[in-house]
Structures are given as C-alpha cells and as structure tokens.
Amino acid sequence: MKRLILPLTLLFGIAGLLAVGLALGDHDDDDDDGGRSKSSPAAALADPGYALYTNECGGCHLAYPPALLPAASWEAMMGGLSDHFGDNAELDADTAATIRDFLARNAAAPGAGKHAERTWRATRGLEPPLRITATDYFRGKHHEIPAKMISDNPEVRSFSQCAACHQGAERGDFDDDRVRIPGYGRWDD
Amino acid sequence: MNIRVTRAIALALLLGAGTAGAGVVDELLADYQSAGAGPFDPKAGAALWLQEHPSPEGPRACSTCHTADPAAEGRHATTGKPIAPLAPSARPERLSDRKEIEKWLARNCKWTLGRECSAQEKGDLLAFLRTQ
C-alpha cells in the first residue's frame, strides 16, 4: 500500500498540470483532428490502472504509451511475457489480467485522440506489430532523424529509448516542440 | 505466522538488527533457512554480485545493470534505462516489498546466471545488499 501513495500523489499532480497545459492551448501546425486533444499518450495517466502499469511495465524501460499500439498488439504481447524481446517479463495471472484490461482500454482506437487514431489507422488490417517503433505512424514521425543521432549515439542507442529524446515521456508528453536529442540539442524542423 | 515472526526476530538478533529493510529481508532469509539453506554470508553475496557468467551476448553479472556499487545508479544493459540504486542506504524503500524482491530475483537470476538462484545464493545476495 505504501508503494502506491507516492505514485498516486504524483499521478494526481501530473493530471492537474496536464489539465492546465491543455487548457492553456495546444498549437500544432498539422492538426487535423478537429481540435481534439493531441495528447492521447497522456490520457492513460488518468486511468486508475496506470500506477500498476508503470510499476510492472516501467522497470526495464519507459512505461510505453498504450495509445501507440492497437489492442491486438497488446493482447499478443501480454500472451508472451516469458519471452519478451529476449527478456523475462512474466507476471502473476491477476496482475497480468489487470494490466491487459488497462492496455485494452487505452489502446489505439478511433476517437481516442490524434496519436491513437493515427496509429489505429496505420495498423488497421495488418498483423499486429509488437513494437511501437514498427508502426508506419511512428516511422512517419521519425524518418527524418539521421542514424548518427540514434544508433551511433551512446545516449540514445535505439528508438525504443523514447525518454532519451522526449524528456517529458514519463508524463505522456511527446510534443515535437519539446524534443531534445542528447548531444544535438533541440529538434527544429 | 507467529512462528515466522519469532523466527524472524531471532534471526534479526543473530544478524544484528538495525540494518535497513529489516522486516522483509529477515522474513525471506528465514524462509530460505527453512528450505535448508544458511547461514548467509554477505561476502559470498558480494562475490556473486560481481561474478561473470558467459552468455552468447557476452559476460553477464548483477553489476552489468546495477554497477559494481549497489549504492550507485545503474543502467539496464539492453534498454539503457537508468535504474535507481538498490542499496537501502541510498534508497530506503528498497528491499521493503517481499513480492517485488522475489519477482526481480527470479527474473534477474535467469537473465544473469541463465537459471534461478538457489536459496543459498538468494540469501547471500540479500545479506550483502541489505548492508549496502
């Protein structure tokens, strides 16, 4: 129980900050979602299942935003945790079931915010990808970044290390105006 | 329950109480002991912490992710994510949740040694880590 107090306090604090941030306005030049929140990666933070999710799925890497893969992908991933990208990420059955529900509720889907909707469109009808970094939506957003800033950059190493460039990733902030690539500084396109 | 508490207290006295995370670690050590292991040796734990085990991707040790000093910040070998210090002296909430300790010991032993750790090895490792 004690372990939950800090995450919960943080959670409410962050949710409050986000609400203010969103209210203050959201500028995005390629917005085509009719003014809907662009922050679908952040929406999951307000879900009561988030604390358990970050605790269990955020130890080895960032607790990836559920909005950036469709439900079928999460379902497939949760079915194979004992061999998870070469690591063992097994969970007991109860915990796994709770996380599976959380992921399904917050997965990419039409009407779930800009990033979620575009991810859903980009993966519709395909074999469910097991990596966020393998979706056409992700690739489309990142294809201009040269390899010297990623695989040849000891502070980044791969695209799976979202938080290396998106410093607000833990808060669900992937805004392209706030990207800073280690060793290269702010990203201006 | 009562027996376990009594055992834990006895063990705590034996090991010299007052080290961080006393309750939970003592409970685990008592369990390993009733599984036939013990006594537990922090020096053996320290050696196991640094011991390298061969794997197709190169040698692996606990220190690969947690560094040689458990009080220092580590870095996950494959993902690169920073890992907060394991030592209770640097982070008091460490070694205070039984489920968490058992889950990570199971996973990390499999990754590092290619098998689960024995009760003796887990006891030695915890005896070492709690003093850090």
PDB file of C-alpha atoms in Angstrom:
ATOM      1  CA  MET A   1       0.000   0.000   0.000  1.00  0.00           C
ATOM      2  CA  LYS A   2       2.808   2.371   0.927  1.00  0.00           C
ATOM      3  CA  ARG A   3       4.250   1.874  -2.530  1.00  0.00           C
ATOM      4  CA  LEU A   4       1.075   3.299  -4.054  1.00  0.00           C
ATOM      5  CA  ILE A   5       0.926   6.585  -2.183  1.00  0.00           C
ATOM      6  CA  LEU A   6       3.789   8.294  -3.985  1.00  0.00           C
ATOM      7  CA  PRO A   7       2.716   7.197  -7.487  1.00  0.00           C
ATOM      8  CA  LEU A   8      -0.874   8.256  -6.744  1.00  0.00           C
ATOM      9  CA  THR A   9       0.172  11.651  -5.428  1.00  0.00           C
ATOM     10  CA  LEU A  10       2.359  12.121  -8.488  1.00  0.00           C
ATOM     11  CA  LEU A  11      -0.462  10.944 -10.705  1.00  0.00           C
ATOM     12  CA  PHE A  12      -2.938  13.497  -9.424  1.00  0.00           C
ATOM     13  CA  GLY A  13      -0.315  16.216  -9.522  1.00  0.00           C
ATOM     14  CA  ILE A  14       0.532  15.372 -13.101  1.00  0.00           C
ATOM     15  CA  ALA A  15      -3.087  15.083 -14.147  1.00  0.00           C
ATOM     16  CA  GLY A  16      -3.632  18.567 -12.730  1.00  0.00           C
ATOM     17  CA  LEU A  17      -0.631  20.002 -14.568  1.00  0.00           C
ATOM     18  CA  LEU A  18      -1.733  18.386 -17.797  1.00  0.00           C
ATOM     19  CA  ALA A  19      -5.217  19.794 -17.463  1.00  0.00           C
ATOM     20  CA  VAL A  20      -3.713  23.271 -17.092  1.00  0.00           C
ATOM     21  CA  GLY A  21      -1.350  22.653 -20.011  1.00  0.00           C
ATOM     22  CA  LEU A  22      -4.172  21.592 -22.273  1.00  0.00           C
ATOM     23  CA  ALA A  23      -6.388  24.467 -21.224  1.00  0.00           C
ATOM     24  CA  LEU A  24      -3.598  26.958 -21.982  1.00  0.00           C
ATOM     25  CA  GLY A  25      -3.739  25.907 -25.573  1.00  0.00           C
ATOM     26  CA  ASP A  26      -2.312  23.412 -27.893  1.00  0.00           C
ATOM     27  CA  HIS A  27      -0.618  24.555 -31.017  1.00  0.00           C
ATOM     28  CA  ASP A  28       0.147  22.075 -33.700  1.00  0.00           C
ATOM     29  CA  ASP A  29       0.513  23.019 -37.299  1.00  0.00           C
ATOM     30  CA  ASP A  30      -0.562  19.683 -38.737  1.00  0.00           C
ATOM     31  CA  ASP A  31      -3.628  19.232 -36.593  1.00  0.00           C
ATOM     32  CA  ASP A  32      -6.442  17.568 -38.445  1.00  0.00           C
ATOM     33  CA  ASP A  33      -8.417  16.100 -35.611  1.00  0.00           C
ATOM     34  CA  GLY A  34     -10.901  18.902 -35.234  1.00  0.00           C
ATOM     35  CA  GLY A  35      -9.343  20.262 -32.047  1.00  0.00           C
ATOM     36  CA  ARG A  36      -9.408  17.023 -30.130  1.00  0.00           C
ATOM     37  CA  SER A  37      -6.619  16.625 -27.620  1.00  0.00           C
ATOM     38  CA  LYS A  38      -3.317  15.798 -29.276  1.00  0.00           C
ATOM     39  CA  SER A  39      -2.173  14.216 -26.071  1.00  0.00           C
ATOM     40  CA  SER A  40      -3.537  10.713 -26.402  1.00  0.00           C
ATOM     41  CA  PRO A  41      -0.280   9.303 -24.944  1.00  0.00           C
ATOM     42  CA  ALA A  42      -1.071  11.257 -21.763  1.00  0.00           C
ATOM     43  CA  ALA A  43      -4.704  10.170 -21.467  1.00  0.00           C
ATOM     44  CA  ALA A  44      -3.694   6.835 -19.921  1.00  0.00           C
ATOM     45  CA  LEU A  45      -2.095   8.636 -16.974  1.00  0.00           C
ATOM     46  CA  ALA A  46      -5.544   9.459 -15.614  1.00  0.00           C
ATOM     47  CA  ASP A  47      -6.635   5.812 -15.720  1.00  0.00           C
ATOM     48  CA  PRO A  48      -6.738   4.154 -12.260  1.00  0.00           C
ATOM     49  CA  GLY A  49      -4.761   1.250 -13.739  1.00  0.00           C
ATOM     50  CA  TYR A  50      -1.791   3.457 -14.574  1.00  0.00           C
ATOM     51  CA  ALA A  51       0.091   3.109 -11.254  1.00  0.00           C
ATOM     52  CA  LEU A  52       0.167  -0.678 -11.550  1.00  0.00           C
ATOM     53  CA  TYR A  53       1.104  -0.413 -15.221  1.00  0.00           C
ATOM     54  CA  THR A  54       4.145   1.836 -14.626  1.00  0.00           C
ATOM     55  CA  ASN A  55       5.241  -0.275 -11.715  1.00  0.00           C
ATOM     56  CA  GLU A  56       5.138  -3.549 -13.665  1.00  0.00           C
ATOM     57  CA  CYS A  57       5.927  -2.375 -17.182  1.00  0.00           C
ATOM     58  CA  GLY A  58       8.150   0.605 -16.412  1.00  0.00           C
ATOM     59  CA  GLY A  59      11.075  -1.119 -14.646  1.00  0.00           C
ATOM     60  CA  CYS A  60      13.196  -2.061 -17.655  1.00  0.00           C
ATOM     61  CA  HIS A  61      12.111   0.756 -19.980  1.00  0.00           C
ATOM     62  CA  LEU A  62       9.694   3.649 -20.152  1.00  0.00           C
ATOM     63  CA  ALA A  63       6.122   2.511 -19.496  1.00  0.00           C
ATOM     64  CA  TYR A  64       5.280   2.935 -23.185  1.00  0.00           C
ATOM     65  CA  PRO A  65       2.121   4.880 -24.056  1.00  0.00           C
ATOM     66  CA  PRO A  66      -0.665   2.344 -24.640  1.00  0.00           C
ATOM     67  CA  ALA A  67      -2.210   4.664 -27.275  1.00  0.00           C
ATOM     68  CA  LEU A  68       0.616   3.908 -29.706  1.00  0.00           C
ATOM     69  CA  LEU A  69      -0.307   0.277 -30.367  1.00  0.00           C
ATOM     70  CA  PRO A  70      -3.704  -1.277 -31.129  1.00  0.00           C
ATOM     71  CA  ALA A  71      -5.394  -3.603 -28.618  1.00  0.00           C
ATOM     72  CA  ALA A  72      -4.496  -6.681 -30.690  1.00  0.00           C
ATOM     73  CA  SER A  73      -0.789  -5.866 -30.311  1.00  0.00           C
ATOM     74  CA  TRP A  74      -1.028  -5.519 -26.529  1.00  0.00           C
ATOM     75  CA  GLU A  75      -3.024  -8.729 -26.358  1.00  0.00           C
ATOM     76  CA  ALA A  76      -0.290 -10.565 -28.264  1.00  0.00           C
ATOM     77  CA  MET A  77       2.435  -9.052 -26.097  1.00  0.00           C
ATOM     78  CA  MET A  78       0.682  -9.958 -22.844  1.00  0.00           C
ATOM     79  CA  GLY A  79       0.400 -13.545 -24.109  1.00  0.00           C
ATOM     80  CA  GLY A  80       4.176 -13.911 -24.435  1.00  0.00           C
ATOM     81  CA  LEU A  81       5.783 -12.179 -21.463  1.00  0.00           C
ATOM     82  CA  SER A  82       8.095 -15.075 -20.604  1.00  0.00           C
ATOM     83  CA  ASP A  83       9.990 -14.359 -23.831  1.00  0.00           C
ATOM     84  CA  HIS A  84       9.672 -10.616 -24.144  1.00  0.00           C
ATOM     85  CA  PHE A  85      12.291  -9.304 -26.593  1.00  0.00           C
ATOM     86  CA  GLY A  86      14.776 -11.765 -25.084  1.00  0.00           C
ATOM     87  CA  ASP A  87      13.903 -10.818 -21.507  1.00  0.00           C
ATOM     88  CA  ASN A  88      11.669 -12.499 -18.963  1.00  0.00           C
ATOM     89  CA  ALA A  89       8.836 -10.129 -18.016  1.00  0.00           C
ATOM     90  CA  GLU A  90       6.408 -12.682 -16.575  1.00  0.00           C
ATOM     91  CA  LEU A  91       3.681 -11.549 -14.175  1.00  0.00           C
ATOM     92  CA  ASP A  92       1.294 -13.444 -11.939  1.00  0.00           C
ATOM     93  CA  ALA A  93      -2.095 -14.120 -13.535  1.00  0.00           C
ATOM     94  CA  ASP A  94      -4.061 -11.481 -11.564  1.00  0.00           C
ATOM     95  CA  THR A  95      -1.600  -8.685 -12.263  1.00  0.00           C
ATOM     96  CA  ALA A  96      -1.400  -9.657 -15.935  1.00  0.00           C
ATOM     97  CA  ALA A  97      -5.202  -9.605 -16.250  1.00  0.00           C
ATOM     98  CA  THR A  98      -5.459  -6.124 -14.692  1.00  0.00           C
ATOM     99  CA  ILE A  99      -2.757  -4.767 -16.992  1.00  0.00           C
ATOM    100  CA  ARG A 100      -4.311  -6.416 -20.027  1.00  0.00           C
ATOM    101  CA  ASP A 101      -7.601  -4.604 -19.288  1.00  0.00           C
ATOM    102  CA  PHE A 102      -5.780  -1.304 -18.770  1.00  0.00           C
ATOM    103  CA  LEU A 103      -3.985  -1.654 -22.107  1.00  0.00           C
ATOM    104  CA  ALA A 104      -7.173  -2.602 -23.953  1.00  0.00           C
ATOM    105  CA  ARG A 105      -8.981   0.475 -22.518  1.00  0.00           C
ATOM    106  CA  ASN A 106      -6.195   2.839 -23.565  1.00  0.00           C
ATOM    107  CA  ALA A 107      -5.045   1.302 -26.836  1.00  0.00           C
ATOM    108  CA  ALA A 108      -5.020   2.993 -30.246  1.00  0.00           C
ATOM    109  CA  ALA A 109      -8.602   3.364 -31.437  1.00  0.00           C
ATOM    110  CA  PRO A 110     -10.720   5.739 -33.492  1.00  0.00           C
ATOM    111  CA  GLY A 111     -11.862   8.740 -31.444  1.00  0.00           C
ATOM    112  CA  ALA A 112      -9.196   8.252 -28.744  1.00  0.00           C
ATOM    113  CA  GLY A 113      -7.125  11.338 -29.656  1.00  0.00           C
ATOM    114  CA  LYS A 114      -4.849  12.233 -32.536  1.00  0.00           C
ATOM    115  CA  HIS A 115      -1.909   9.896 -31.973  1.00  0.00           C
ATOM    116  CA  ALA A 116      -4.159   6.988 -31.035  1.00  0.00           C
ATOM    117  CA  GLU A 117      -6.390   7.452 -34.040  1.00  0.00           C
ATOM    118  CA  ARG A 118      -3.488   7.738 -36.480  1.00  0.00           C
ATOM    119  CA  THR A 119      -1.799   4.683 -35.009  1.00  0.00           C
ATOM    120  CA  TRP A 120      -5.044   2.778 -35.329  1.00  0.00           C
ATOM    121  CA  ARG A 121      -5.355   3.814 -38.983  1.00  0.00           C
ATOM    122  CA  ALA A 122      -1.735   2.911 -39.704  1.00  0.00           C
ATOM    123  CA  THR A 123      -2.085  -0.610 -38.286  1.00  0.00           C
ATOM    124  CA  ARG A 124      -5.655  -1.454 -39.360  1.00  0.00           C
ATOM    125  CA  GLY A 125      -5.875  -4.779 -41.183  1.00  0.00           C
ATOM    126  CA  LEU A 126      -2.208  -5.650 -40.549  1.00  0.00           C
ATOM    127  CA  GLU A 127      -0.635  -8.406 -38.496  1.00  0.00           C
ATOM    128  CA  PRO A 128      -0.498  -6.666 -35.062  1.00  0.00           C
ATOM    129  CA  PRO A 129       3.013  -5.164 -34.651  1.00  0.00           C
ATOM    130  CA  LEU A 130       4.836  -5.926 -31.375  1.00  0.00           C
ATOM    131  CA  ARG A 131       6.804  -2.709 -31.443  1.00  0.00           C
ATOM    132  CA  ILE A 132       5.600   0.885 -31.375  1.00  0.00           C
ATOM    133  CA  THR A 133       8.708   1.679 -33.377  1.00  0.00           C
ATOM    134  CA  ALA A 134       7.500  -0.676 -36.149  1.00  0.00           C
ATOM    135  CA  THR A 135       4.238   1.142 -36.947  1.00  0.00           C
ATOM    136  CA  ASP A 136       4.018   3.359 -40.022  1.00  0.00           C
ATOM    137  CA  TYR A 137       2.724   6.150 -37.808  1.00  0.00           C
ATOM    138  CA  PHE A 138       5.875   6.036 -35.657  1.00  0.00           C
ATOM    139  CA  ARG A 139       8.145   5.706 -38.700  1.00  0.00           C
ATOM    140  CA  GLY A 140       6.465   8.629 -40.415  1.00  0.00           C
ATOM    141  CA  LYS A 141       7.166  10.844 -37.410  1.00  0.00           C
ATOM    142  CA  HIS A 142      10.811   9.777 -37.059  1.00  0.00           C
ATOM    143  CA  HIS A 143      12.155   9.040 -40.554  1.00  0.00           C
ATOM    144  CA  GLU A 144      13.937  12.401 -40.868  1.00  0.00           C
ATOM    145  CA  ILE A 145      16.212  11.742 -37.892  1.00  0.00           C
ATOM    146  CA  PRO A 146      19.640  10.547 -39.089  1.00  0.00           C
ATOM    147  CA  ALA A 147      21.292   7.387 -37.685  1.00  0.00           C
ATOM    148  CA  LYS A 148      24.176   9.368 -36.195  1.00  0.00           C
ATOM    149  CA  MET A 149      21.689  10.776 -33.669  1.00  0.00           C
ATOM    150  CA  ILE A 150      20.280   7.329 -32.767  1.00  0.00           C
ATOM    151  CA  SER A 151      22.217   4.063 -33.168  1.00  0.00           C
ATOM    152  CA  ASP A 152      25.576   5.869 -33.231  1.00  0.00           C
ATOM    153  CA  ASN A 153      24.622   7.983 -30.222  1.00  0.00           C
ATOM    154  CA  PRO A 154      25.615   6.250 -26.948  1.00  0.00           C
ATOM    155  CA  GLU A 155      23.000   8.232 -25.043  1.00  0.00           C
ATOM    156  CA  VAL A 156      20.151   7.085 -27.298  1.00  0.00           C
ATOM    157  CA  ARG A 157      21.186   3.768 -28.931  1.00  0.00           C
ATOM    158  CA  SER A 158      17.747   2.957 -30.336  1.00  0.00           C
ATOM    159  CA  PHE A 159      14.327   4.461 -30.991  1.00  0.00           C
ATOM    160  CA  SER A 160      12.900   2.296 -28.193  1.00  0.00           C
ATOM    161  CA  GLN A 161      14.549   4.718 -25.730  1.00  0.00           C
ATOM    162  CA  CYS A 162      11.800   7.329 -26.103  1.00  0.00           C
ATOM    163  CA  ALA A 163      12.745   9.287 -22.984  1.00  0.00           C
ATOM    164  CA  ALA A 164      16.267   9.991 -24.283  1.00  0.00           C
ATOM    165  CA  CYS A 165      14.760  12.492 -26.752  1.00  0.00           C
ATOM    166  CA  HIS A 166      11.281  13.112 -25.337  1.00  0.00           C
ATOM    167  CA  GLN A 167      12.232  14.385 -21.882  1.00  0.00           C
ATOM    168  CA  GLY A 168       8.555  14.579 -20.895  1.00  0.00           C
ATOM    169  CA  ALA A 169       7.828  10.984 -21.942  1.00  0.00           C
ATOM    170  CA  GLU A 170       7.135   9.824 -18.365  1.00  0.00           C
ATOM    171  CA  ARG A 171       4.365  12.425 -18.256  1.00  0.00           C
ATOM    172  CA  GLY A 172       2.993  11.322 -21.617  1.00  0.00           C
ATOM    173  CA  ASP A 173       4.433  14.430 -23.310  1.00  0.00           C
ATOM    174  CA  PHE A 174       5.672  13.645 -26.838  1.00  0.00           C
ATOM    175  CA  ASP A 175       5.146  17.138 -28.222  1.00  0.00           C
ATOM    176  CA  ASP A 176       7.521  17.662 -31.156  1.00  0.00           C
ATOM    177  CA  ASP A 177       8.294  21.197 -29.893  1.00  0.00           C
ATOM    178  CA  ARG A 178       9.853  19.803 -26.729  1.00  0.00           C
ATOM    179  CA  VAL A 179      12.196  17.199 -28.202  1.00  0.00           C
ATOM    180  CA  ARG A 180      15.869  17.449 -27.284  1.00  0.00           C
ATOM    181  CA  ILE A 181      18.263  14.907 -28.792  1.00  0.00           C
ATOM    182  CA  PRO A 182      21.225  14.227 -26.461  1.00  0.00           C
ATOM    183  CA  GLY A 183      24.411  15.678 -27.935  1.00  0.00           C
ATOM    184  CA  TYR A 184      22.454  17.578 -30.613  1.00  0.00           C
ATOM    185  CA  GLY A 185      20.016  19.755 -28.706  1.00  0.00           C
ATOM    186  CA  ARG A 186      16.557  20.861 -29.704  1.00  0.00           C
ATOM    187  CA  TRP A 187      14.936  19.454 -32.800  1.00  0.00           C
ATOM    188  CA  ASP A 188      13.798  22.114 -35.238  1.00  0.00           C
ATOM    189  CA  ASP A 189      12.129  21.047 -38.410  1.00  0.00           C
TER     190      ASP A 189
ATOM    191  CA  MET B   1       2.582 -16.574  11.357  1.00  0.00           C
ATOM    192  CA  ASN B   2       3.654 -16.448  14.989  1.00  0.00           C
ATOM    193  CA  ILE B   3       6.359 -18.966  14.391  1.00  0.00           C
ATOM    194  CA  ARG B   4       7.586 -16.992  11.423  1.00  0.00           C
ATOM    195  CA  VAL B   5       7.658 -13.756  13.434  1.00  0.00           C
ATOM    196  CA  THR B   6       9.550 -15.420  16.260  1.00  0.00           C
ATOM    197  CA  ARG B   7      11.993 -16.893  13.798  1.00  0.00           C
ATOM    198  CA  ALA B   8      12.420 -13.553  12.092  1.00  0.00           C
ATOM    199  CA  ILE B   9      13.104 -11.820  15.378  1.00  0.00           C
ATOM    200  CA  ALA B  10      15.592 -14.485  16.425  1.00  0.00           C
ATOM    201  CA  LEU B  11      17.359 -14.168  13.106  1.00  0.00           C
ATOM    202  CA  ALA B  12      17.344 -10.391  13.260  1.00  0.00           C
ATOM    203  CA  LEU B  13      19.045 -10.570  16.629  1.00  0.00           C
ATOM    204  CA  LEU B  14      21.558 -13.062  15.287  1.00  0.00           C
ATOM    205  CA  LEU B  15      22.440 -10.933  12.300  1.00  0.00           C
ATOM    206  CA  GLY B  16      22.423  -7.764  14.314  1.00  0.00           C
ATOM    207  CA  ALA B  17      19.198  -5.846  13.827  1.00  0.00           C
ATOM    208  CA  GLY B  18      19.092  -2.226  12.763  1.00  0.00           C
ATOM    209  CA  THR B  19      20.050  -2.735   9.118  1.00  0.00           C
ATOM    210  CA  ALA B  20      17.659  -1.273   6.568  1.00  0.00           C
ATOM    211  CA  GLY B  21      14.650  -3.239   5.343  1.00  0.00           C
ATOM    212  CA  ALA B  22      14.957  -5.466   8.383  1.00  0.00           C
ATOM    213  CA  GLY B  23      11.456  -6.967   8.490  1.00  0.00           C
ATOM    214  CA  VAL B  24      11.007  -8.196   4.951  1.00  0.00           C
ATOM    215  CA  VAL B  25      14.566  -9.361   4.321  1.00  0.00           C
ATOM    216  CA  ASP B  26      14.585 -11.240   7.630  1.00  0.00           C
ATOM    217  CA  GLU B  27      11.385 -12.942   6.668  1.00  0.00           C
ATOM    218  CA  LEU B  28      12.849 -14.070   3.354  1.00  0.00           C
ATOM    219  CA  LEU B  29      16.088 -15.248   4.973  1.00  0.00           C
ATOM    220  CA  ALA B  30      14.065 -17.257   7.490  1.00  0.00           C
ATOM    221  CA  ASP B  31      12.176 -18.869   4.604  1.00  0.00           C
ATOM    222  CA  TYR B  32      15.375 -19.779   2.763  1.00  0.00           C
ATOM    223  CA  GLN B  33      16.696 -21.197   6.008  1.00  0.00           C
ATOM    224  CA  SER B  34      13.680 -23.426   6.479  1.00  0.00           C
ATOM    225  CA  ALA B  35      14.323 -24.613   2.900  1.00  0.00           C
ATOM    226  CA  GLY B  36      17.662 -25.915   4.165  1.00  0.00           C
ATOM    227  CA  ALA B  37      19.969 -23.014   3.281  1.00  0.00           C
ATOM    228  CA  GLY B  38      22.127 -20.853   5.522  1.00  0.00           C
ATOM    229  CA  PRO B  39      23.976 -19.425   7.274  1.00  0.00           C
ATOM    230  CA  PHE B  40      24.137 -16.458   4.918  1.00  0.00           C
ATOM    231  CA  ASP B  41      27.339 -14.657   4.137  1.00  0.00           C
ATOM    232  CA  PRO B  42      27.465 -11.053   2.862  1.00  0.00           C
ATOM    233  CA  LYS B  43      30.966 -11.705   1.479  1.00  0.00           C
ATOM    234  CA  ALA B  44      29.699 -14.605  -0.637  1.00  0.00           C
ATOM    235  CA  GLY B  45      26.864 -12.325  -1.800  1.00  0.00           C
ATOM    236  CA  ALA B  46      29.339  -9.607  -2.754  1.00  0.00           C
ATOM    237  CA  ALA B  47      31.386 -12.108  -4.781  1.00  0.00           C
ATOM    238  CA  LEU B  48      28.272 -13.419  -6.554  1.00  0.00           C
ATOM    239  CA  TRP B  49      27.246  -9.824  -7.310  1.00  0.00           C
ATOM    240  CA  LEU B  50      30.398  -9.353  -9.406  1.00  0.00           C
ATOM    241  CA  GLN B  51      30.771 -12.881 -10.776  1.00  0.00           C
ATOM    242  CA  GLU B  52      30.565 -13.005 -14.580  1.00  0.00           C
ATOM    243  CA  HIS B  53      28.537 -15.695 -16.339  1.00  0.00           C
ATOM    244  CA  PRO B  54      29.086 -16.386 -20.035  1.00  0.00           C
ATOM    245  CA  SER B  55      26.216 -15.818 -22.494  1.00  0.00           C
ATOM    246  CA  PRO B  56      26.022 -15.562 -26.292  1.00  0.00           C
ATOM    247  CA  GLU B  57      25.824 -11.756 -25.908  1.00  0.00           C
ATOM    248  CA  GLY B  58      28.890 -11.573 -23.673  1.00  0.00           C
ATOM    249  CA  PRO B  59      29.551 -11.952 -19.941  1.00  0.00           C
ATOM    250  CA  ARG B  60      26.705 -11.076 -17.558  1.00  0.00           C
ATOM    251  CA  ALA B  61      26.727 -10.140 -13.869  1.00  0.00           C
ATOM    252  CA  CYS B  62      24.383  -8.383 -11.452  1.00  0.00           C
ATOM    253  CA  SER B  63      26.720  -5.431 -11.828  1.00  0.00           C
ATOM    254  CA  THR B  64      26.052  -5.322 -15.604  1.00  0.00           C
ATOM    255  CA  CYS B  65      22.866  -3.374 -14.891  1.00  0.00           C
ATOM    256  CA  HIS B  66      23.300  -2.267 -11.271  1.00  0.00           C
ATOM    257  CA  THR B  67      27.058  -1.385 -11.443  1.00  0.00           C
ATOM    258  CA  ALA B  68      29.648  -2.808  -9.020  1.00  0.00           C
ATOM    259  CA  ASP B  69      28.344  -0.482  -6.297  1.00  0.00           C
ATOM    260  CA  PRO B  70      24.719  -1.149  -5.342  1.00  0.00           C
ATOM    261  CA  ALA B  71      24.504   2.385  -3.946  1.00  0.00           C
ATOM    262  CA  ALA B  72      25.139   3.851  -7.407  1.00  0.00           C
ATOM    263  CA  GLU B  73      22.600   4.437 -10.161  1.00  0.00           C
ATOM    264  CA  GLY B  74      22.553   1.633 -12.710  1.00  0.00           C
ATOM    265  CA  ARG B  75      21.579   1.310 -16.336  1.00  0.00           C
ATOM    266  CA  HIS B  76      19.628  -1.523 -17.968  1.00  0.00           C
ATOM    267  CA  ALA B  77      22.002  -3.439 -20.244  1.00  0.00           C
ATOM    268  CA  THR B  78      19.607  -3.758 -23.195  1.00  0.00           C
ATOM    269  CA  THR B  79      17.282  -0.773 -22.936  1.00  0.00           C
ATOM    270  CA  GLY B  80      19.665   1.753 -21.342  1.00  0.00           C
ATOM    271  CA  LYS B  81      17.007   2.940 -18.889  1.00  0.00           C
ATOM    272  CA  PRO B  82      18.518   4.339 -15.672  1.00  0.00           C
ATOM    273  CA  ILE B  83      17.885   2.121 -12.618  1.00  0.00           C
ATOM    274  CA  ALA B  84      17.753   3.792  -9.209  1.00  0.00           C
ATOM    275  CA  PRO B  85      20.280   2.485  -6.622  1.00  0.00           C
ATOM    276  CA  LEU B  86      19.398  -0.844  -4.972  1.00  0.00           C
ATOM    277  CA  ALA B  87      21.154  -0.114  -1.682  1.00  0.00           C
ATOM    278  CA  PRO B  88      18.757   0.769   1.161  1.00  0.00           C
ATOM    279  CA  SER B  89      21.339   3.317   2.353  1.00  0.00           C
ATOM    280  CA  ALA B  90      20.838   5.242  -0.885  1.00  0.00           C
ATOM    281  CA  ARG B  91      17.139   4.473  -1.286  1.00  0.00           C
ATOM    282  CA  PRO B  92      15.290   3.460   1.894  1.00  0.00           C
ATOM    283  CA  GLU B  93      12.289   1.952   0.079  1.00  0.00           C
ATOM    284  CA  ARG B  94      14.490  -0.768  -1.443  1.00  0.00           C
ATOM    285  CA  LEU B  95      14.185  -4.326  -0.115  1.00  0.00           C
ATOM    286  CA  SER B  96      10.946  -3.449   1.649  1.00  0.00           C
ATOM    287  CA  ASP B  97       8.440  -5.340  -0.509  1.00  0.00           C
ATOM    288  CA  ARG B  98       8.600  -9.100  -0.485  1.00  0.00           C
ATOM    289  CA  LYS B  99       6.801  -9.681  -3.778  1.00  0.00           C
ATOM    290  CA  GLU B 100       8.979  -7.128  -5.542  1.00  0.00           C
ATOM    291  CA  ILE B 101      12.210  -8.696  -4.257  1.00  0.00           C
ATOM    292  CA  GLU B 102      11.175 -12.217  -5.214  1.00  0.00           C
ATOM    293  CA  LYS B 103       9.945 -11.176  -8.652  1.00  0.00           C
ATOM    294  CA  TRP B 104      13.162  -9.360  -9.554  1.00  0.00           C
ATOM    295  CA  LEU B 105      15.469 -12.002  -8.061  1.00  0.00           C
ATOM    296  CA  ALA B 106      13.701 -14.638 -10.158  1.00  0.00           C
ATOM    297  CA  ARG B 107      13.947 -12.577 -13.371  1.00  0.00           C
ATOM    298  CA  ASN B 108      17.439 -11.244 -12.830  1.00  0.00           C
ATOM    299  CA  CYS B 109      18.936 -14.591 -11.826  1.00  0.00           C
ATOM    300  CA  LYS B 110      17.525 -16.136 -15.013  1.00  0.00           C
ATOM    301  CA  TRP B 111      18.951 -13.311 -17.108  1.00  0.00           C
ATOM    302  CA  THR B 112      22.321 -13.213 -15.362  1.00  0.00           C
ATOM    303  CA  LEU B 113      23.082 -16.834 -14.459  1.00  0.00           C
ATOM    304  CA  GLY B 114      20.816 -18.492 -17.024  1.00  0.00           C
ATOM    305  CA  ARG B 115      18.928 -20.239 -14.204  1.00  0.00           C
ATOM    306  CA  GLU B 116      17.108 -19.490 -10.972  1.00  0.00           C
ATOM    307  CA  CYS B 117      19.313 -18.749  -7.959  1.00  0.00           C
ATOM    308  CA  SER B 118      19.362 -21.292  -5.123  1.00  0.00           C
ATOM    309  CA  ALA B 119      18.012 -20.342  -1.700  1.00  0.00           C
ATOM    310  CA  GLN B 120      21.629 -20.101  -0.513  1.00  0.00           C
ATOM    311  CA  GLU B 121      22.575 -17.706  -3.329  1.00  0.00           C
ATOM    312  CA  LYS B 122      19.499 -15.522  -2.782  1.00  0.00           C
ATOM    313  CA  GLY B 123      20.189 -15.415   0.945  1.00  0.00           C
ATOM    314  CA  ASP B 124      23.822 -14.432   0.408  1.00  0.00           C
ATOM    315  CA  LEU B 125      22.842 -11.748  -2.112  1.00  0.00           C
ATOM    316  CA  LEU B 126      20.248 -10.231   0.232  1.00  0.00           C
ATOM    317  CA  ALA B 127      22.623 -10.436   3.189  1.00  0.00           C
ATOM    318  CA  PHE B 128      25.075  -8.427   1.089  1.00  0.00           C
ATOM    319  CA  LEU B 129      22.603  -5.931  -0.393  1.00  0.00           C
ATOM    320  CA  ARG B 130      20.980  -5.029   2.925  1.00  0.00           C
ATOM    321  CA  THR B 131      24.310  -3.825   4.284  1.00  0.00           C
ATOM    322  CA  GLN B 132      24.867  -1.526   1.315  1.00  0.00           C
TER     323      GLN B 132
END
